[in-house]
mmCIF file of C-alpha atoms in Angstrom:
data_model
loop_
_atom_site.group_PDB
_atom_site.id
_atom_site.type_symbol
_atom_site.label_atom_id
_atom_site.label_comp_id
_atom_site.label_asym_id
_atom_site.label_seq_id
_atom_site.Cartn_x
_atom_site.Cartn_y
_atom_site.Cartn_z
ATOM 1 C CA UNK A 27 -1.206 -10.475 21.205
ATOM 2 C CA UNK A 28 1.950 -8.882 19.847
ATOM 3 C CA UNK A 29 2.301 -7.683 16.262
ATOM 4 C CA UNK A 30 5.342 -6.388 14.394
ATOM 5 C CA UNK A 31 4.682 -4.054 11.458
ATOM 6 C CA UNK A 32 7.448 -3.255 8.992
ATOM 7 C CA UNK A 33 6.769 -0.022 7.113
ATOM 8 C CA UNK A 34 4.785 1.325 10.079
ATOM 9 C CA UNK A 35 5.520 4.943 9.075
ATOM 10 C CA UNK A 36 3.728 4.469 5.731
ATOM 11 C CA UNK A 37 0.063 4.913 4.860
ATOM 12 C CA UNK A 38 -0.946 1.272 5.444
ATOM 13 C CA UNK A 39 1.313 0.837 8.454
ATOM 14 C CA UNK A 40 -0.275 3.755 10.286
ATOM 15 C CA UNK A 41 -3.847 2.555 9.647
ATOM 16 C CA UNK A 42 -2.948 -1.033 10.580
ATOM 17 C CA UNK A 43 -1.279 0.096 13.821
ATOM 18 C CA UNK A 44 -4.475 1.957 14.791
ATOM 19 C CA UNK A 45 -6.633 -1.083 13.974
ATOM 20 C CA UNK A 46 -4.455 -3.518 15.952
ATOM 21 C CA UNK A 47 -4.318 -1.195 18.969
ATOM 22 C CA UNK A 48 -8.128 -1.015 18.958
ATOM 23 C CA UNK A 49 -8.080 -4.813 19.095
ATOM 24 C CA UNK A 50 -5.830 -4.772 22.162
ATOM 25 C CA UNK A 51 -2.524 -5.702 20.490
ATOM 26 C CA UNK A 52 0.877 -4.582 21.658
ATOM 27 C CA UNK A 53 2.264 -3.035 18.468
ATOM 28 C CA UNK A 54 5.937 -2.966 17.484
ATOM 29 C CA UNK A 55 7.007 -0.984 14.442
ATOM 30 C CA UNK A 56 10.195 -1.457 12.449
ATOM 31 C CA UNK A 57 11.859 1.761 11.300
ATOM 32 C CA UNK A 58 15.027 2.232 9.291
ATOM 33 C CA UNK A 59 17.844 4.372 10.578
ATOM 34 C CA UNK A 60 17.773 7.454 8.349
ATOM 35 C CA UNK A 61 19.042 11.018 8.499
ATOM 36 C CA UNK A 62 15.545 12.380 7.879
ATOM 37 C CA UNK A 63 12.987 10.514 9.935
ATOM 38 C CA UNK A 64 9.378 11.029 8.937
ATOM 39 C CA UNK A 65 6.886 10.014 11.614
ATOM 40 C CA UNK A 66 4.080 12.329 10.427
ATOM 41 C CA UNK A 67 1.592 9.512 9.881
ATOM 42 C CA UNK A 68 2.140 7.949 13.317
ATOM 43 C CA UNK A 69 2.838 11.018 15.473
ATOM 44 C CA UNK A 70 -0.614 10.769 17.082
ATOM 45 C CA UNK A 71 0.093 7.202 18.320
ATOM 46 C CA UNK A 72 3.859 7.317 18.911
ATOM 47 C CA UNK A 73 3.580 7.060 22.664
ATOM 48 C CA UNK A 74 1.385 3.946 22.350
ATOM 49 C CA UNK A 75 3.582 1.869 20.010
ATOM 50 C CA UNK A 76 7.129 0.514 20.311
ATOM 51 C CA UNK A 77 9.471 1.583 17.516
ATOM 52 C CA UNK A 78 12.583 -0.517 16.848
ATOM 53 C CA UNK A 79 15.366 -0.030 14.330
ATOM 54 C CA UNK A 80 16.141 -2.674 11.724
ATOM 55 C CA UNK A 81 16.443 -2.888 7.945
ATOM 56 C CA UNK A 82 15.086 -5.273 5.307
ATOM 57 C CA UNK A 83 18.551 -5.280 3.701
ATOM 58 C CA UNK A 84 20.222 -6.463 6.904
ATOM 59 C CA UNK A 85 19.417 -10.052 7.861
ATOM 60 C CA UNK A 86 21.023 -9.868 11.318
ATOM 61 C CA UNK A 87 19.041 -6.777 12.299
ATOM 62 C CA UNK A 88 15.800 -8.601 11.352
ATOM 63 C CA UNK A 89 16.744 -11.665 13.407
ATOM 64 C CA UNK A 90 17.558 -9.614 16.507
ATOM 65 C CA UNK A 91 14.397 -7.521 16.045
ATOM 66 C CA UNK A 92 12.156 -10.617 15.935
ATOM 67 C CA UNK A 93 14.004 -12.168 18.886
ATOM 68 C CA UNK A 94 13.499 -8.963 20.915
ATOM 69 C CA UNK A 95 9.796 -8.478 20.091
ATOM 70 C CA UNK A 96 8.685 -12.143 20.031
ATOM 71 C CA UNK A 97 5.630 -11.214 17.891
ATOM 72 C CA UNK A 98 2.634 -13.482 17.239
ATOM 73 C CA UNK A 99 2.095 -11.802 13.864
ATOM 74 C CA UNK A 100 4.356 -9.980 11.409
ATOM 75 C CA UNK A 101 2.911 -7.679 8.758
ATOM 76 C CA UNK A 102 5.476 -6.871 6.069
ATOM 77 C CA UNK A 103 4.395 -3.540 4.590
ATOM 78 C CA UNK A 104 7.910 -2.144 4.072
ATOM 79 C CA UNK A 105 8.917 -1.746 0.442
ATOM 80 C CA UNK A 106 10.188 0.582 -2.224
ATOM 81 C CA UNK A 107 6.551 1.336 -2.930
ATOM 82 C CA UNK A 108 6.552 3.781 -5.855
ATOM 83 C CA UNK A 109 6.283 2.068 -9.262
ATOM 84 C CA UNK A 110 7.977 4.817 -11.404
ATOM 85 C CA UNK A 111 11.033 4.809 -9.085
ATOM 86 C CA UNK A 112 11.493 1.108 -9.813
ATOM 87 C CA UNK A 113 12.753 1.943 -13.321
ATOM 88 C CA UNK A 114 15.342 4.360 -11.914
ATOM 89 C CA UNK A 115 16.343 2.016 -9.082
ATOM 90 C CA UNK A 116 15.584 -1.527 -10.268
ATOM 91 C CA UNK A 117 18.331 -3.186 -8.185
ATOM 92 C CA UNK A 118 17.321 -1.492 -4.943
ATOM 93 C CA UNK A 119 13.643 -2.291 -5.628
ATOM 94 C CA UNK A 120 14.589 -5.973 -5.996
ATOM 95 C CA UNK A 121 16.697 -5.921 -2.806
ATOM 96 C CA UNK A 122 13.853 -4.480 -0.714
ATOM 97 C CA UNK A 123 10.752 -5.905 -2.355
ATOM 98 C CA UNK A 124 11.996 -9.399 -3.191
ATOM 99 C CA UNK A 125 15.059 -10.380 -1.153
ATOM 100 C CA UNK A 126 13.917 -8.394 1.909
ATOM 101 C CA UNK A 127 10.844 -10.626 2.129
ATOM 102 C CA UNK A 128 13.011 -13.754 1.942
ATOM 103 C CA UNK A 129 15.122 -12.403 4.809
ATOM 104 C CA UNK A 130 12.053 -11.981 7.058
ATOM 105 C CA UNK A 131 10.725 -15.450 6.182
ATOM 106 C CA UNK A 132 14.159 -16.950 6.851
ATOM 107 C CA UNK A 133 14.249 -15.171 10.237
ATOM 108 C CA UNK A 134 10.810 -16.620 11.105
ATOM 109 C CA UNK A 135 12.021 -20.103 10.086
ATOM 110 C CA UNK A 136 15.087 -19.773 12.330
ATOM 111 C CA UNK A 137 13.423 -18.187 15.373
ATOM 112 C CA UNK A 138 9.820 -19.371 15.608
ATOM 113 C CA UNK A 139 7.808 -21.060 12.862
ATOM 114 C CA UNK A 140 4.574 -20.351 14.763
ATOM 115 C CA UNK A 141 4.741 -16.619 13.904
ATOM 116 C CA UNK A 142 2.032 -15.730 11.385
ATOM 117 C CA UNK A 143 3.270 -13.690 8.416
ATOM 118 C CA UNK A 144 1.432 -11.279 6.125
ATOM 119 C CA UNK A 145 3.069 -10.169 2.868
ATOM 120 C CA UNK A 146 1.822 -7.080 1.041
ATOM 121 C CA UNK A 147 1.427 -8.307 -2.532
ATOM 122 C CA UNK A 148 0.215 -5.935 -5.248
ATOM 123 C CA UNK A 149 -2.175 -5.730 -8.183
ATOM 124 C CA UNK A 150 0.879 -4.558 -10.179
ATOM 125 C CA UNK A 151 1.825 -8.266 -10.333
ATOM 126 C CA UNK A 152 -1.010 -8.716 -12.854
ATOM 127 C CA UNK A 153 0.392 -5.887 -15.011
ATOM 128 C CA UNK A 154 -0.602 -6.676 -18.578
ATOM 129 C CA UNK A 155 -3.590 -8.546 -17.255
ATOM 130 C CA UNK A 156 -4.476 -11.833 -18.966
ATOM 131 C CA UNK A 157 -8.106 -11.456 -17.927
ATOM 132 C CA UNK A 158 -10.447 -8.815 -16.535
ATOM 133 C CA UNK A 159 -11.282 -8.779 -13.656
ATOM 134 C CA UNK A 160 -8.291 -10.383 -11.910
ATOM 135 C CA UNK A 161 -8.757 -12.931 -9.129
ATOM 136 C CA UNK A 162 -6.561 -15.308 -7.068
ATOM 137 C CA UNK A 163 -6.127 -17.622 -10.076
ATOM 138 C CA UNK A 164 -5.217 -14.988 -12.696
ATOM 139 C CA UNK A 165 -1.644 -15.487 -14.008
ATOM 140 C CA UNK A 166 0.871 -12.715 -13.255
ATOM 141 C CA UNK A 167 2.402 -10.581 -16.030
ATOM 142 C CA UNK A 168 4.236 -7.721 -14.270
ATOM 143 C CA UNK A 169 5.116 -4.619 -16.302
ATOM 144 C CA UNK A 170 7.652 -2.882 -14.045
ATOM 145 C CA UNK A 171 10.671 -3.820 -11.914
ATOM 146 C CA UNK A 172 8.358 -3.153 -8.943
ATOM 147 C CA UNK A 173 5.793 -5.683 -10.219
ATOM 148 C CA UNK A 174 8.501 -8.264 -10.984
ATOM 149 C CA UNK A 175 9.984 -7.967 -7.474
ATOM 150 C CA UNK A 176 6.518 -8.303 -5.923
ATOM 151 C CA UNK A 177 5.920 -11.522 -7.922
ATOM 152 C CA UNK A 178 9.143 -12.969 -6.507
ATOM 153 C CA UNK A 179 8.041 -11.978 -2.976
ATOM 154 C CA UNK A 180 4.631 -13.517 -3.556
ATOM 155 C CA UNK A 181 6.015 -16.879 -4.650
ATOM 156 C CA UNK A 182 8.725 -17.020 -1.972
ATOM 157 C CA UNK A 183 5.920 -16.532 0.597
ATOM 158 C CA UNK A 184 3.996 -19.464 -0.934
ATOM 159 C CA UNK A 185 7.241 -21.455 -1.000
ATOM 160 C CA UNK A 186 7.994 -20.976 2.715
ATOM 161 C CA UNK A 187 4.373 -21.766 3.571
ATOM 162 C CA UNK A 188 4.534 -25.064 1.703
ATOM 163 C CA UNK A 189 8.136 -26.010 2.562
ATOM 164 C CA UNK A 190 8.256 -25.122 6.251
ATOM 165 C CA UNK A 191 4.598 -25.168 7.276
ATOM 166 C CA UNK A 192 4.662 -21.464 8.204
ATOM 167 C CA UNK A 193 1.351 -19.554 8.340
ATOM 168 C CA UNK A 194 2.387 -17.144 5.592
ATOM 169 C CA UNK A 195 -0.127 -15.342 3.376
ATOM 170 C CA UNK A 196 -0.172 -12.655 0.705
ATOM 171 C CA UNK A 197 -2.838 -10.015 0.294
ATOM 172 C CA UNK A 198 -3.010 -8.994 -3.364
ATOM 173 C CA UNK A 199 -4.212 -5.467 -2.716
ATOM 174 C CA UNK A 200 -5.377 -3.225 -5.508
ATOM 175 C CA UNK A 201 -4.714 0.525 -5.295
ATOM 176 C CA UNK A 202 -5.805 1.952 -1.976
ATOM 177 C CA UNK A 203 -5.564 5.596 -1.049
ATOM 178 C CA UNK A 204 -6.168 8.071 1.775
ATOM 179 C CA UNK A 205 -5.118 11.504 2.934
ATOM 180 C CA UNK A 206 -1.978 9.753 4.271
ATOM 181 C CA UNK A 207 -0.882 8.679 0.776
ATOM 182 C CA UNK A 208 2.500 9.985 -0.390
ATOM 183 C CA UNK A 209 2.460 13.076 -2.648
ATOM 184 C CA UNK A 210 4.173 11.156 -5.469
ATOM 185 C CA UNK A 211 1.119 8.905 -5.993
ATOM 186 C CA UNK A 212 -1.340 10.111 -8.624
ATOM 187 C CA UNK A 213 -4.392 10.168 -6.325
ATOM 188 C CA UNK A 214 -2.706 12.379 -3.745
ATOM 189 C CA UNK A 215 -0.874 14.392 -6.404
ATOM 190 C CA UNK A 216 -4.302 15.320 -7.789
ATOM 191 C CA UNK A 217 -6.057 16.108 -4.484
ATOM 192 C CA UNK A 218 -3.083 18.143 -3.224
ATOM 193 C CA UNK A 219 -2.875 19.887 -6.623
ATOM 194 C CA UNK A 220 -6.575 20.775 -6.408
ATOM 195 C CA UNK A 221 -6.059 22.321 -2.951
ATOM 196 C CA UNK A 222 -3.106 24.402 -4.169
ATOM 197 C CA UNK A 223 -5.003 25.609 -7.253
ATOM 198 C CA UNK A 224 -8.141 26.406 -5.246
ATOM 199 C CA UNK A 225 -6.086 28.420 -2.744
ATOM 200 C CA UNK A 226 -4.250 30.323 -5.490
ATOM 201 C CA UNK A 227 -0.819 28.694 -5.007
ATOM 202 C CA UNK A 228 -0.672 26.856 -8.371
ATOM 203 C CA UNK A 229 -2.117 27.331 -11.831
ATOM 204 C CA UNK A 230 -1.688 23.939 -13.480
ATOM 205 C CA UNK A 231 -1.539 20.253 -12.619
ATOM 206 C CA UNK A 232 0.667 18.078 -14.851
ATOM 207 C CA UNK A 233 -0.293 14.409 -15.159
ATOM 208 C CA UNK A 234 0.631 11.367 -17.268
ATOM 209 C CA UNK A 235 -1.827 8.944 -18.906
ATOM 210 C CA UNK A 236 -5.353 10.194 -18.058
ATOM 211 C CA UNK A 237 -6.951 7.070 -19.528
ATOM 212 C CA UNK A 238 -5.144 4.554 -17.293
ATOM 213 C CA UNK A 239 -7.773 2.648 -15.301
ATOM 214 C CA UNK A 240 -7.376 1.530 -11.716
ATOM 215 C CA UNK A 241 -9.454 -0.080 -9.014
ATOM 216 C CA UNK A 242 -9.095 2.430 -6.134
ATOM 217 C CA UNK A 243 -10.224 1.790 -2.566
ATOM 218 C CA UNK A 244 -9.758 3.323 0.885
ATOM 219 C CA UNK A 245 -6.647 2.230 2.819
ATOM 220 C CA UNK A 246 -8.569 2.183 6.119
ATOM 221 C CA UNK A 247 -10.828 -0.548 4.690
ATOM 222 C CA UNK A 248 -7.930 -2.542 3.229
ATOM 223 C CA UNK A 249 -5.903 -2.969 6.428
ATOM 224 C CA UNK A 250 -8.892 -4.790 7.951
ATOM 225 C CA UNK A 251 -8.441 -7.463 5.278
ATOM 226 C CA UNK A 252 -4.778 -7.912 6.275
ATOM 227 C CA UNK A 253 -5.756 -8.640 9.868
ATOM 228 C CA UNK A 254 -8.620 -10.946 8.830
ATOM 229 C CA UNK A 255 -6.251 -13.056 6.695
ATOM 230 C CA UNK A 256 -4.105 -13.873 9.723
ATOM 231 C CA UNK A 257 -7.169 -14.891 11.793
ATOM 232 C CA UNK A 258 -8.148 -17.765 9.452
ATOM 233 C CA UNK A 259 -7.677 -21.464 10.250
ATOM 234 C CA UNK A 260 -5.651 -22.084 7.095
ATOM 235 C CA UNK A 261 -3.214 -19.718 5.351
ATOM 236 C CA UNK A 262 -4.514 -18.527 1.965
ATOM 237 C CA UNK A 263 -3.877 -15.632 -0.421
ATOM 238 C CA UNK A 264 -6.653 -13.168 -1.229
ATOM 239 C CA UNK A 265 -7.378 -10.448 -3.784
ATOM 240 C CA UNK A 266 -8.623 -7.269 -2.060
ATOM 241 C CA UNK A 267 -10.328 -4.760 -4.349
ATOM 242 C CA UNK A 268 -13.513 -2.751 -4.861
ATOM 243 C CA UNK A 269 -14.345 -4.413 -8.200
ATOM 244 C CA UNK A 270 -14.972 -0.980 -9.766
ATOM 245 C CA UNK A 271 -12.795 0.762 -12.296
ATOM 246 C CA UNK A 272 -12.064 4.469 -12.699
ATOM 247 C CA UNK A 273 -9.738 6.429 -14.959
ATOM 248 C CA UNK A 274 -7.228 9.008 -13.760
ATOM 249 C CA UNK A 275 -9.412 11.514 -15.643
ATOM 250 C CA UNK A 276 -12.465 10.593 -13.506
ATOM 251 C CA UNK A 277 -10.416 10.950 -10.349
ATOM 252 C CA UNK A 278 -9.320 14.432 -11.429
ATOM 253 C CA UNK A 279 -12.862 15.401 -12.404
ATOM 254 C CA UNK A 280 -14.333 14.403 -9.003
ATOM 255 C CA UNK A 281 -11.499 16.119 -7.101
ATOM 256 C CA UNK A 282 -11.767 19.405 -9.013
ATOM 257 C CA UNK A 283 -15.586 19.367 -8.918
ATOM 258 C CA UNK A 284 -15.493 18.951 -5.127
ATOM 259 C CA UNK A 285 -13.549 22.221 -4.978
ATOM 260 C CA UNK A 286 -15.968 23.904 -7.431
ATOM 261 C CA UNK A 287 -13.487 23.825 -10.345
ATOM 262 C CA UNK A 288 -13.446 22.426 -13.895
ATOM 263 C CA UNK A 289 -10.492 20.038 -14.280
ATOM 264 C CA UNK A 290 -10.193 20.765 -18.033
ATOM 265 C CA UNK A 291 -8.978 24.277 -17.283
ATOM 266 C CA UNK A 292 -6.115 23.139 -15.073
ATOM 267 C CA UNK A 293 -4.945 19.639 -16.031
ATOM 268 C CA UNK A 294 -2.241 19.199 -18.692
ATOM 269 C CA UNK A 295 -0.639 15.959 -19.873
ATOM 270 C CA UNK A 296 3.139 15.853 -19.502
ATOM 271 C CA UNK A 297 4.912 13.007 -21.404
ATOM 272 C CA UNK A 298 7.496 12.816 -18.582
ATOM 273 C CA UNK A 299 4.862 11.178 -16.392
ATOM 274 C CA UNK A 300 3.933 8.419 -18.857
ATOM 275 C CA UNK A 301 5.401 5.021 -17.855
ATOM 276 C CA UNK A 302 7.801 3.080 -20.174
ATOM 277 C CA UNK A 303 5.372 0.130 -20.068
ATOM 278 C CA UNK A 304 1.841 1.099 -19.075
ATOM 279 C CA UNK A 305 -0.541 -1.080 -17.138
ATOM 280 C CA UNK A 306 -3.855 -0.410 -18.840
ATOM 281 C CA UNK A 307 -6.653 -2.055 -16.885
ATOM 282 C CA UNK A 308 -6.422 -3.310 -13.335
ATOM 283 C CA UNK A 309 -9.744 -4.459 -11.926
ATOM 284 C CA UNK A 310 -9.949 -6.803 -8.958
ATOM 285 C CA UNK A 311 -12.450 -9.524 -8.189
ATOM 286 C CA UNK A 312 -12.496 -9.823 -4.384
ATOM 287 C CA UNK A 313 -15.564 -12.072 -4.189
ATOM 288 C CA UNK A 314 -13.539 -14.845 -2.506
ATOM 289 C CA UNK A 315 -12.340 -12.470 0.269
ATOM 290 C CA UNK A 316 -15.877 -11.147 0.764
ATOM 291 C CA UNK A 317 -17.230 -14.661 1.142
ATOM 292 C CA UNK A 318 -14.413 -16.252 3.157
ATOM 293 C CA UNK A 319 -13.206 -13.317 5.278
ATOM 294 C CA UNK A 320 -16.475 -11.395 5.496
ATOM 295 C CA UNK A 321 -14.535 -8.356 4.257
ATOM 296 C CA UNK A 322 -16.355 -5.422 2.657
ATOM 297 C CA UNK A 323 -15.756 -2.006 1.119
ATOM 298 C CA UNK A 324 -17.103 0.802 3.290
ATOM 299 C CA UNK A 325 -15.945 4.044 1.613
ATOM 300 C CA UNK A 326 -17.004 4.679 -2.010
ATOM 301 C CA UNK A 327 -14.586 6.051 -4.628
ATOM 302 C CA UNK A 328 -16.293 9.440 -4.613
ATOM 303 C CA UNK A 329 -16.292 9.646 -0.791
ATOM 304 C CA UNK A 330 -12.610 8.702 -0.746
ATOM 305 C CA UNK A 331 -11.550 11.417 -3.218
ATOM 306 C CA UNK A 332 -13.704 14.073 -1.515
ATOM 307 C CA UNK A 333 -12.248 13.087 1.871
ATOM 308 C CA UNK A 334 -8.729 13.454 0.433
ATOM 309 C CA UNK A 335 -9.479 16.876 -1.117
ATOM 310 C CA UNK A 336 -10.908 18.121 2.212
ATOM 311 C CA UNK A 337 -7.833 16.899 4.103
ATOM 312 C CA UNK A 338 -5.467 18.529 1.603
ATOM 313 C CA UNK A 339 -7.386 21.827 1.724
ATOM 314 C CA UNK A 340 -6.934 21.850 5.518
ATOM 315 C CA UNK A 341 -3.288 20.886 5.237
ATOM 316 C CA UNK A 342 -2.422 23.545 2.638
ATOM 317 C CA UNK A 343 -4.283 26.225 4.627
ATOM 318 C CA UNK A 344 -2.209 25.298 7.704
ATOM 319 C CA UNK A 345 1.004 25.493 5.674
ATOM 320 C CA UNK A 346 -0.003 28.942 4.370
ATOM 321 C CA UNK A 347 -0.580 30.151 7.943
ATOM 322 C CA UNK A 348 2.839 29.008 9.047
ATOM 323 C CA UNK A 349 4.747 30.258 6.017
#
C-alpha cells in the first residue's frame, strides 16, 4: 500500500507516518519549498520515507505529485493550523485550509477516483457549540477564520464524496497534543514554560483565558483513528475525542505540579492572548467512532501532560548544554 501525507513535517504527520510504516506502507510526504526547512519531527524516519515537493496553493504541483506517487490513500494534514494566526492572515488561511482541500479533491477526480482521501476536520468548526457534547450531527458555528475555512473544507469533502463517488472522509478531531506540538499552542507553551521556569531560565508564564475548556487527547492515539476511517467499507465522517473536558488552568496546574511547582506563583494572564471571539466549551462525543471503528483513548490527560513536561525538561537541558 502507498500513502501520501500532506503536512508530514507536523505533529500529526510524523505520528501517522510512523503508524503507516509499522503497517508496511510505502510513505510519501508532501513538503513545501521553503527557505527554512524544519524536519525535526521526522528526522528519525527521513531515510525510510519519500519526501516530494508540492504546495496546496499550486494545483499543477498537486496533480504531478499524485501522478508520480500513485497513492492508494491520501491524508491531508497540511494547513495553516494555528487559530490565532487566522485573524492576522484570514485570506491565506482560507487559501490553504479551504481551497487547498478542493485542489487535492479535484486532482483525485482527474487522476484516479479510487484513491481514498482523509481530510483533517477540526472541533473548531463547532465553535460556539449549539450543544454539549458535540457529535457528528451537531451543527457547525465556527468562531474564527480558521474554523470557517475548515467548515468549507469539510463540506467540499462531503460534496466530492456524493458527487463523484470518491471515498472521501473527514475526521473531526478535537484538540490532540504531544511533545511534538508546536510551541505556539497553549499545551506546549505551558509544558515548555514549566521546563524553563524549573531550570531557572524564566520567571513567569503569560497565558490568555485560563477558563477556556477543551477536550485534549494524545496525538499518537488520534492518528490511529485517521487510518481506521480509510479501512471502512463505506466512507463516513467521525468525531474523535476523549469526551472529557479540562480548563487551561487545570492543564497548567498538572504541568507545574509535575515539576514540583505551584502554578499560581508563575502564571499571569495577558490580555494580548485572549481571542477576539472565544470558543468556550468544546467537548466531543466519540461514541460512534468507538463503536464503529473500535477506536479508543489510550493515554489519559494527566499522563499526556506529564509526558510533555518530561520531554520539554530533556529538551531544554540539551539546549542549555549546547548554548
